[in-house]
CSV table of C-alpha atoms and ligand atoms in Angstrom, one decimal:
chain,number,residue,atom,x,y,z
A,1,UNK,CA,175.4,38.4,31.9
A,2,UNK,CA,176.9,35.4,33.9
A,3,UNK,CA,176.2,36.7,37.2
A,4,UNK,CA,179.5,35.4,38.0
A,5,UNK,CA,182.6,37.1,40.4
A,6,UNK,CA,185.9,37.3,39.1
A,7,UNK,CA,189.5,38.4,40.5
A,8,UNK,CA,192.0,39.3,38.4
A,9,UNK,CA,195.2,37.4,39.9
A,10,UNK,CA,197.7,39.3,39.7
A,11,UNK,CA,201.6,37.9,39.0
A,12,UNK,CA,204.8,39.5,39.1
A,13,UNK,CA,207.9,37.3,38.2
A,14,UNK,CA,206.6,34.4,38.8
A,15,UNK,CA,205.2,34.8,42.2
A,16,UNK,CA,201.6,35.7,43.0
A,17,UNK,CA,200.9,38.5,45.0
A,18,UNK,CA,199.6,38.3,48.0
A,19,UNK,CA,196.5,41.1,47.5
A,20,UNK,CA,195.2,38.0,45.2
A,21,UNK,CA,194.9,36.1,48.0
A,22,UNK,CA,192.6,39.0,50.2
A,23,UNK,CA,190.8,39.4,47.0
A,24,UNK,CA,190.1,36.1,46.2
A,25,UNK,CA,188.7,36.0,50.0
A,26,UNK,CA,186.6,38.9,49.6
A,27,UNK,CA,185.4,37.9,45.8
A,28,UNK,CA,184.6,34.2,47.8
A,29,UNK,CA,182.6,36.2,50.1
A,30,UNK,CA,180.3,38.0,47.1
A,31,UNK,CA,180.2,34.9,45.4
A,32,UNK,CA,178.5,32.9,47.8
A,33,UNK,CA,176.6,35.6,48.9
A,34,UNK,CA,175.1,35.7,45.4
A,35,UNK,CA,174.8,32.1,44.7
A,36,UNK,CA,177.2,32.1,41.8
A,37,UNK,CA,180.8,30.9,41.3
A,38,UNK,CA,184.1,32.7,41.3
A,39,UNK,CA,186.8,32.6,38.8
A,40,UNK,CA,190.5,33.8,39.0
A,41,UNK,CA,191.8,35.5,35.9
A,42,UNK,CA,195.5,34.8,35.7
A,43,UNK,CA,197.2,36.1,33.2
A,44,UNK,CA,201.1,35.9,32.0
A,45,UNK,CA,204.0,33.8,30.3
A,46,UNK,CA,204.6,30.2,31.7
A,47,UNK,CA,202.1,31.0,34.4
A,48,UNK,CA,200.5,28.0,34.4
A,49,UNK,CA,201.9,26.5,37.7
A,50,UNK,CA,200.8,29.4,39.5
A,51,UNK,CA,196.8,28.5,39.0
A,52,UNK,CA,197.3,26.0,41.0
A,53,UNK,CA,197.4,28.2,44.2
A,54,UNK,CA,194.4,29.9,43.3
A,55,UNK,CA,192.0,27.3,44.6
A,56,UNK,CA,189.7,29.6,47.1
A,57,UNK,CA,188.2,30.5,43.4
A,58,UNK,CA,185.8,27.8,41.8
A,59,UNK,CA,188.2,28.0,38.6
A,60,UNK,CA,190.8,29.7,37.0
A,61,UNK,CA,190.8,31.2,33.2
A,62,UNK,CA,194.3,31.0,31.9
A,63,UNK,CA,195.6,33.2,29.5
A,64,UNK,CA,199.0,32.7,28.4
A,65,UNK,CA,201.2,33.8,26.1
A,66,UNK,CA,205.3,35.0,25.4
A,67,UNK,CA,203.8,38.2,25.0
A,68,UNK,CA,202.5,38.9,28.1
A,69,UNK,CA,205.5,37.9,30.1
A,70,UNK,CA,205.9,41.7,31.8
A,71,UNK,CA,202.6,43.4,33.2
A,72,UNK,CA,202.0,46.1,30.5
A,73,UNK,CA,198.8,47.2,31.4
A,74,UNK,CA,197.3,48.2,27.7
A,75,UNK,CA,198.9,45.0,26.8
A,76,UNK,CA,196.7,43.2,29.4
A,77,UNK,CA,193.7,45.2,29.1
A,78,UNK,CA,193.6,44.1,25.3
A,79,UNK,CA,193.3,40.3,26.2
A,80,UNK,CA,190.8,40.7,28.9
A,81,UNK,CA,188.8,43.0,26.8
A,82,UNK,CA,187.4,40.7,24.8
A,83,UNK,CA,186.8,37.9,27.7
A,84,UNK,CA,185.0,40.7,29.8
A,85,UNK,CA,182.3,41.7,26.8
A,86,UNK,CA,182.1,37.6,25.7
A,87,UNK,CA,181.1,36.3,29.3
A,88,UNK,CA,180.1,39.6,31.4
A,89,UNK,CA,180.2,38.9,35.2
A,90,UNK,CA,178.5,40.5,37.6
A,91,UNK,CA,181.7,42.4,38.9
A,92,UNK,CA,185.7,42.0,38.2
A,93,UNK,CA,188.2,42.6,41.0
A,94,UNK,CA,191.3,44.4,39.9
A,95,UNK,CA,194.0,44.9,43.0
A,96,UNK,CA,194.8,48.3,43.3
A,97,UNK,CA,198.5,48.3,43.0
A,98,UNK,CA,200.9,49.8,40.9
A,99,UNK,CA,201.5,46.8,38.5
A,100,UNK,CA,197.3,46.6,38.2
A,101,UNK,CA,195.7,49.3,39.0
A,102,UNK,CA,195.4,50.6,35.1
A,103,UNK,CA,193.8,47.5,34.0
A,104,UNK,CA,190.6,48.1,35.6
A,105,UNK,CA,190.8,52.0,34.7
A,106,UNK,CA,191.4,51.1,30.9
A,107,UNK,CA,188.5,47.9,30.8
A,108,UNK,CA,186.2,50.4,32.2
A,109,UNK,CA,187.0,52.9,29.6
A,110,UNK,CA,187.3,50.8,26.7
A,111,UNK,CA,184.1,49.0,27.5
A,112,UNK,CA,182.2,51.7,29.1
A,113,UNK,CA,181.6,49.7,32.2
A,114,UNK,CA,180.8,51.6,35.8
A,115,UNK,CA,184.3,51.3,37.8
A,116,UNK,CA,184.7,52.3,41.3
A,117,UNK,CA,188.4,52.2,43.1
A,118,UNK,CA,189.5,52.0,46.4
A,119,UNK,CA,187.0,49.8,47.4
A,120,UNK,CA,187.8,48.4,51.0
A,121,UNK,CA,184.9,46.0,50.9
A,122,UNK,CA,181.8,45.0,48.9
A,123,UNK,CA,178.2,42.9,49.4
A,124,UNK,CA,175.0,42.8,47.8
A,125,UNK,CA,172.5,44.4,49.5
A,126,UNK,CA,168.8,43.6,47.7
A,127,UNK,CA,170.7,41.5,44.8
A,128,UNK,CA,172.7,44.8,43.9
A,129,UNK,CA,176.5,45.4,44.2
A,130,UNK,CA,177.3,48.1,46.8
A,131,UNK,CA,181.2,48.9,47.8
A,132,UNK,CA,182.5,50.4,50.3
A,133,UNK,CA,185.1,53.4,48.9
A,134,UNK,CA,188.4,55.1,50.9
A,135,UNK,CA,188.2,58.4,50.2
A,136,UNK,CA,190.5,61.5,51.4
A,137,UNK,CA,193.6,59.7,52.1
A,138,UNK,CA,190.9,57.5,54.5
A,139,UNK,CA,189.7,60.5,56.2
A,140,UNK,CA,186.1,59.5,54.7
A,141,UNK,CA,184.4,56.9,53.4
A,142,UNK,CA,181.7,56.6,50.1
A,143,UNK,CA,178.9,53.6,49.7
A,144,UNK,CA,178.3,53.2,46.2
A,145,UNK,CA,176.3,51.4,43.8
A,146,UNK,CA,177.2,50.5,40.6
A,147,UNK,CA,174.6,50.6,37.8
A,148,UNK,CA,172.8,47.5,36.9
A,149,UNK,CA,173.1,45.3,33.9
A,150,UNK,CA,176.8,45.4,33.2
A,151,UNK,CA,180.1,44.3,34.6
A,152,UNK,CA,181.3,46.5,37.1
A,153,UNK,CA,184.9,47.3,37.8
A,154,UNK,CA,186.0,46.7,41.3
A,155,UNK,CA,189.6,48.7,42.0
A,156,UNK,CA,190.2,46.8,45.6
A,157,UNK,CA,192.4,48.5,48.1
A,158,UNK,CA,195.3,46.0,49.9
A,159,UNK,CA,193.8,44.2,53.2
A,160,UNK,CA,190.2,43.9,51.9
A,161,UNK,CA,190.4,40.7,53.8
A,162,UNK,CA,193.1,39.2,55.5
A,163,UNK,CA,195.2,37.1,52.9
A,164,UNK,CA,195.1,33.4,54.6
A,165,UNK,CA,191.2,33.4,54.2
A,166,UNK,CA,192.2,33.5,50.3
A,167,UNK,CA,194.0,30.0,50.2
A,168,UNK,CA,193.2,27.2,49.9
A,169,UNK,CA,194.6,23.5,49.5
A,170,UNK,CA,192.1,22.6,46.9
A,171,UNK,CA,193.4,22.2,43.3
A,172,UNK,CA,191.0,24.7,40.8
A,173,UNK,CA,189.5,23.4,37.2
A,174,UNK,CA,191.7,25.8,34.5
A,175,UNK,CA,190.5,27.0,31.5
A,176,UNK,CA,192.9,28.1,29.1
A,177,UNK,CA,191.8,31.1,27.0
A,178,UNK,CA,193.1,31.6,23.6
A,179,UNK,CA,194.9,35.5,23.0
A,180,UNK,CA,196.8,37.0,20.4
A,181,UNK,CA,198.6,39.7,22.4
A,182,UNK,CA,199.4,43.0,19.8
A,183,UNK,CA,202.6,42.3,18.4
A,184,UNK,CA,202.8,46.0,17.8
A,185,UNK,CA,201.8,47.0,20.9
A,186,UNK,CA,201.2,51.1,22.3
A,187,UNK,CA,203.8,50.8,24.7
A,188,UNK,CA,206.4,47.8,24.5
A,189,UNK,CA,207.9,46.7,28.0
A,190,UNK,CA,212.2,47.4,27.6
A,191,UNK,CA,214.1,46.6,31.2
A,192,UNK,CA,213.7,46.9,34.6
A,193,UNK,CA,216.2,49.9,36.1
A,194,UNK,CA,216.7,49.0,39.9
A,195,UNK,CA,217.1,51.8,42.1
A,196,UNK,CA,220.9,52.9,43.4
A,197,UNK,CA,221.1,50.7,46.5
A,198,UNK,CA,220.1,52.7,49.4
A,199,UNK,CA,222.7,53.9,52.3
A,200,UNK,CA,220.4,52.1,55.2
A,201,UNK,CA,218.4,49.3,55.2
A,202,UNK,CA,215.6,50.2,56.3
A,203,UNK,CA,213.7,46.7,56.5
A,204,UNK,CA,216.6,45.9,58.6
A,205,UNK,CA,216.3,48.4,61.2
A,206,UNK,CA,214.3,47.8,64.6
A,207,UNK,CA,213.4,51.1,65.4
A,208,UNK,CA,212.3,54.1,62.6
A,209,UNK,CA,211.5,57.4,63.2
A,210,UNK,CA,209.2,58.6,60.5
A,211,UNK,CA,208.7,62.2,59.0
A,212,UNK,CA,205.9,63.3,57.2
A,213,UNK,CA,205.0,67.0,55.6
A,214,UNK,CA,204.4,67.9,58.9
A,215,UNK,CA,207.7,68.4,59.6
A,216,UNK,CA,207.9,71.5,57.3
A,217,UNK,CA,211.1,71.7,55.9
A,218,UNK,CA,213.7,69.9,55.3
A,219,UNK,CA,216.2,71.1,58.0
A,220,UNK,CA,213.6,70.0,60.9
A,221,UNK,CA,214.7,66.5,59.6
A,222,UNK,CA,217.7,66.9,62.1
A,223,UNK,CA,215.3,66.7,65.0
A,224,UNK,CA,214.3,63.7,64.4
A,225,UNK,CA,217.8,62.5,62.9
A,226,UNK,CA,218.6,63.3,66.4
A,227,UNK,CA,215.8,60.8,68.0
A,228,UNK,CA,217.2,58.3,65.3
A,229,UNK,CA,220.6,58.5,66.8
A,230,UNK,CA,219.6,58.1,70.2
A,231,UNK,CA,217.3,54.8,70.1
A,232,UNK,CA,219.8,53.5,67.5
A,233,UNK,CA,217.2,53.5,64.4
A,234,UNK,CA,216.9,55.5,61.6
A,235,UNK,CA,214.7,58.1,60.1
A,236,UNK,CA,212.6,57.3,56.7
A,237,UNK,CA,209.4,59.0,55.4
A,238,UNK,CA,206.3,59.4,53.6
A,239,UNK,CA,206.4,59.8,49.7
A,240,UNK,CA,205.4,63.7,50.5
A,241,UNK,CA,209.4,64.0,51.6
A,242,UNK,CA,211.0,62.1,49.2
A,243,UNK,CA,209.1,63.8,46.0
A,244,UNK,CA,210.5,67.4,47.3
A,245,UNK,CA,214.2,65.8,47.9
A,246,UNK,CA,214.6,66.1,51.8
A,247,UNK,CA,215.2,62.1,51.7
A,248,UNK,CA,216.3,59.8,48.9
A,249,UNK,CA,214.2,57.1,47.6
A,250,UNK,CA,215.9,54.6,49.8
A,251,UNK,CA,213.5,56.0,53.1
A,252,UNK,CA,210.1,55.7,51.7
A,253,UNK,CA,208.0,53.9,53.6
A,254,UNK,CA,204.9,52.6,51.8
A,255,UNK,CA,202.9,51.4,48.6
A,256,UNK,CA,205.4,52.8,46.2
A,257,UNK,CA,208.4,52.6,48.9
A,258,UNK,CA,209.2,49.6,51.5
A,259,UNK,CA,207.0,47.6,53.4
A,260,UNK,CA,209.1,47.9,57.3
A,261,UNK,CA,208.3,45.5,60.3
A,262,UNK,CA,210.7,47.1,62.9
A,263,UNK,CA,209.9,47.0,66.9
A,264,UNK,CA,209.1,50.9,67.5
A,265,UNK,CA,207.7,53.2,64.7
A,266,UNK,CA,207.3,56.7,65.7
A,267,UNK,CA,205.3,58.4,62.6
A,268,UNK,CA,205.6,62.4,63.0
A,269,UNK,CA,203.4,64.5,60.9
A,270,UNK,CA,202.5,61.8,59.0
A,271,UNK,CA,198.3,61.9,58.0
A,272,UNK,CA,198.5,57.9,57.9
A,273,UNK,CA,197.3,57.7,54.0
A,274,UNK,CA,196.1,53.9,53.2
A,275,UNK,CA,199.5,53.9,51.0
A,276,UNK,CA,201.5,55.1,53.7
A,277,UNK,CA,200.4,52.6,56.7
A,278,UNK,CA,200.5,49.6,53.9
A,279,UNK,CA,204.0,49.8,54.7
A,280,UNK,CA,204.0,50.3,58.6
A,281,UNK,CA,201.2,48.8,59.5
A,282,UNK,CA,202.7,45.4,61.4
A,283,UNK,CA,205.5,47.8,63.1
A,284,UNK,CA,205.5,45.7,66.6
A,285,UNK,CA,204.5,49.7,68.1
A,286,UNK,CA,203.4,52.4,66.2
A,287,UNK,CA,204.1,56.0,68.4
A,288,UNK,CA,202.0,58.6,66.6
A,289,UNK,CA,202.3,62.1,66.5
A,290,UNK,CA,200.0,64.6,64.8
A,291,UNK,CA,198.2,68.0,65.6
A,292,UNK,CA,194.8,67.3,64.4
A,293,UNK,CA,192.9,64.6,66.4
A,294,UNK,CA,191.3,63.0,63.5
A,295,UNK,CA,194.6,62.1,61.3
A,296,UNK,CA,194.0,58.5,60.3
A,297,UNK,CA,197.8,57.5,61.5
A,298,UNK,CA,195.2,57.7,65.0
A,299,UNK,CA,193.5,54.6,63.8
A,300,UNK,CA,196.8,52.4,63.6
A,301,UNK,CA,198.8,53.7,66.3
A,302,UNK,CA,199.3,52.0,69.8
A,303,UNK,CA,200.0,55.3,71.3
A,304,UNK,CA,199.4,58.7,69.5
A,305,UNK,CA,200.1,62.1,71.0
A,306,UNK,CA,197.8,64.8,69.5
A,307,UNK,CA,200.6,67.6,69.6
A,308,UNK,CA,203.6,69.2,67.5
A,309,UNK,CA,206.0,66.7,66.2
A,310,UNK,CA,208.4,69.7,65.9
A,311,UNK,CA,208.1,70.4,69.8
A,312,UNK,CA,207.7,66.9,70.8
A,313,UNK,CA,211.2,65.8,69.0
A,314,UNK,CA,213.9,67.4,71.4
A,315,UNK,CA,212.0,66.8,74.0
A,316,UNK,CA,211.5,63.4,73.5
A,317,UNK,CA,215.8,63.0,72.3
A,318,UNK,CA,216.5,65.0,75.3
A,319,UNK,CA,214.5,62.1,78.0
A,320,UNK,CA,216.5,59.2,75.8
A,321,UNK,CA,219.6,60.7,76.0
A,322,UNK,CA,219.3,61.3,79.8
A,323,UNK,CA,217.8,57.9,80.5
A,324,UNK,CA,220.9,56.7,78.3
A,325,UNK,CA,223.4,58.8,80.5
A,326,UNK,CA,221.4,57.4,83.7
A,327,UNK,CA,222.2,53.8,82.7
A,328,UNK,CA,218.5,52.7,81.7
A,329,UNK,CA,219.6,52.4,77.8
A,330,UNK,CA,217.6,53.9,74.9
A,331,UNK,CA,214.3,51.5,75.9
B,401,FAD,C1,199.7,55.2,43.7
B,401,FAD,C2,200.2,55.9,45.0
B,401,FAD,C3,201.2,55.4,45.7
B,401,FAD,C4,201.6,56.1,46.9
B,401,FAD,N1,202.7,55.6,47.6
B,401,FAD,C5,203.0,56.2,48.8
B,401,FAD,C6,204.0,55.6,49.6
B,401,FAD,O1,204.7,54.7,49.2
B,401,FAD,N2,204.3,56.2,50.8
B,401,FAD,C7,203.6,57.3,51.2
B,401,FAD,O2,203.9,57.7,52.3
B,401,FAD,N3,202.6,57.8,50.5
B,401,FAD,C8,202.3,57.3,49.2
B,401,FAD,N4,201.4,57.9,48.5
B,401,FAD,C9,200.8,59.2,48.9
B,401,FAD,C10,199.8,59.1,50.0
B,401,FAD,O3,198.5,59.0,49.4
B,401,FAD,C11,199.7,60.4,50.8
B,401,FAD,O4,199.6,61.5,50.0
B,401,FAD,C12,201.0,60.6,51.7
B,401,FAD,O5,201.3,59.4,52.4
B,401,FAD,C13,200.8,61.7,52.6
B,401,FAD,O6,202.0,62.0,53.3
B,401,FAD,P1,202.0,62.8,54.7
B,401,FAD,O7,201.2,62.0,55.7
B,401,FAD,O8,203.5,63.1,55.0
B,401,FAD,O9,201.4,64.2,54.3
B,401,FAD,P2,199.9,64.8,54.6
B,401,FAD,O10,198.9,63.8,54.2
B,401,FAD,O11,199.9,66.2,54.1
B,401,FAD,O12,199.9,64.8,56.2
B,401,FAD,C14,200.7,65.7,57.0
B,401,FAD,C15,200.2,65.5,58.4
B,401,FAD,O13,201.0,66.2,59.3
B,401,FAD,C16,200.2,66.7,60.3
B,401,FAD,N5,201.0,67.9,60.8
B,401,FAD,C17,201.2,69.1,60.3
B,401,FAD,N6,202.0,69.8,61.0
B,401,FAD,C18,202.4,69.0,62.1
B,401,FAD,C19,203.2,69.2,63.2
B,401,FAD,N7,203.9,70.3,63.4
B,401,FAD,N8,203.4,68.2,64.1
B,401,FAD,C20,202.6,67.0,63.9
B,401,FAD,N9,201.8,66.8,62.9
B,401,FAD,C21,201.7,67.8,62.0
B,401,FAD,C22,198.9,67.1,59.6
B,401,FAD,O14,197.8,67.2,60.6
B,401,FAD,C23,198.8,65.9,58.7
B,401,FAD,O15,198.0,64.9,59.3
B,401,FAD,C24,200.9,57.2,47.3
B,401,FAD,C25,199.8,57.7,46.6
B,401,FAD,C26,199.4,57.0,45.4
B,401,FAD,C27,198.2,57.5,44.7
């Protein structure tokens, strides 16, 4: 066993993302808490240039190859399988998004490795790995220990650390690893199919009114339409919504939706789910509304009323619509 911290780095198109650079800052962290060094693990197709960026880590192992030009995560898991039993760190680092959170999952099968996801943080404490879990949406949290003696798996949830920490100017050695990707593979990448372009731009918009499944049913979504109209924004939603149909795909807000900056963000009935607030969370104000006190959306909201959403709404349209009438404008 190497002893040794890695990060996978994850790539899309060309462009690293920028959880590597938070994970490279928390595996930087571990490292040097441990005494040992840290490697990057970049894998892709005419990825080379990119290691270059990845100089927070002491090097960077470079596997590339035509065949691993799209992120198919069997595809991937195959590679690093073999690098993973040959040098065995002490943990490996996977971001835990939707282009690389089944790499870790299958690595950890395949080689029957302890894997723990959603970790938020991790140290040694008395030479042994503990990580710090989100569990319940973030309602709770886990401390957990990984078993001794073998690599462990490491799913890390976005804003482990903030991402600046995880550059640096200095240039990384690179190893290049040899692979022979299946040519044959279990599942073979086709196309992209880009979503139908949405009716509202929602990264465009400076104030949002968000709806979560606190709002019930679908035709409550015209109170808050209402509120949308009035301070000139417009309504999106958590992915609870849009998978039963009240809102198209276009309005989510989140890890598998849009990441929105706007000025205002109320968030109504929303629990405030780590993949939800990935998408909100630098909204200039957050306004929160929810009826139970300890909703997470609490933790990440500038003001937060502990009340119905469904109650709140008309009142809250009625007061901008006066104010408008009055002179004062929606603000
Ligand atoms: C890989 C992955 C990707 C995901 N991507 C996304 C994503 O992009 N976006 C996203 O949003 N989620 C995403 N999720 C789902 C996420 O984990 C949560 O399940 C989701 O955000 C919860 O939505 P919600 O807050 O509307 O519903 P819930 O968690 O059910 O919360 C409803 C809230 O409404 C409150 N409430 C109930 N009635 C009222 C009322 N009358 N007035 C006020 N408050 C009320 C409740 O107290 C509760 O807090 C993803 C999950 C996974 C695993």
């Amino acid at each position: 066993m190497s002893g040794d911290i890695w990060v996978l780095a994850e790539q899309w198109r060309g462009r690293i993302s920028e959880i590597t650079y938070e994970i490279l800052a928390l595996g930087r962290d571990l490292a040097d808490e441990a005494g040992v060094r840290l490697e990057a693990v970049l894998v892709g197709s005419h990825v080379r240039g990119l290691a270059d960026t990845l100089g927070t880590a002491d090097s960077v192992l470079l596997i590339d190859h035509p065949l691993l030009a799209e992120p198919v995560t069997p595809t991937y898991a195959d590679v690093l399988a073999p690098l993973l039993a040959d040098r065995s760190p002490a943990a490996f680092l996977v971001p835990l998004t939707n282009i690389s959170l089944g790499i870790g999952t299958l690595l950890a099968g395949e080689l029957r490795l302890p894997a723990v996801n959603f970790c938020r943080d991790a140290h040694f404490v008395d030479r042994r790995l503990r990580a710090t879990c989100v569990l319940y949406g973030g309602k709770i949290e886990a401390e957990v220990t990984p078993r001794g003696g073998a690599t462990a798996i490491l799913g890390i949830w976005p804003h482990a650390r903030p991402p600046e920490k995880g550059h640096s100017k200095r240039l990384p050695g690179v190893e290049e690893i040899a692979a022979s990707p299946d040519a044959a593979p279990a599942i073979r990448f086709r196309r992209y199919i880009n979503p139908p372009a949405g009716d509202v731009d929602l990264t465009k918009q400076e104030a949002l009114v968000a709806v979560g499944r606190g709002m019930r049913s679908k035709e409550n979504l015209e109170l808050a339409e209402a509120l949308a109209r009035g301070i000139g924004g417009a309504v999106c939603a958590s992915r609870p919504v849009v998978d039963q149909h009240w809102l198209p795909l276009s309005r989510q807000v989140g890890k598998s939706g849009l990441t929105v900056k706007p000025k205002l963000y109320f968030a109504l009935g929303i629990s405030g789910a780590p993949e939800h607030v990935e998408g909100m969370r630098k909204s200039d104000c957050i306004i929160a509304v929810n009826t139970d006190p300890q909703a997470p959306i609490f933790n990440v909201a500038n003001y937060g009323v502990v009340g119905d959403a469904l109650e709140l709404l008309p009142v809250l349209t009625r007061a901008v619509e006066g104010r408008k009438r009055a002179g004062g404008g929606a603000g």
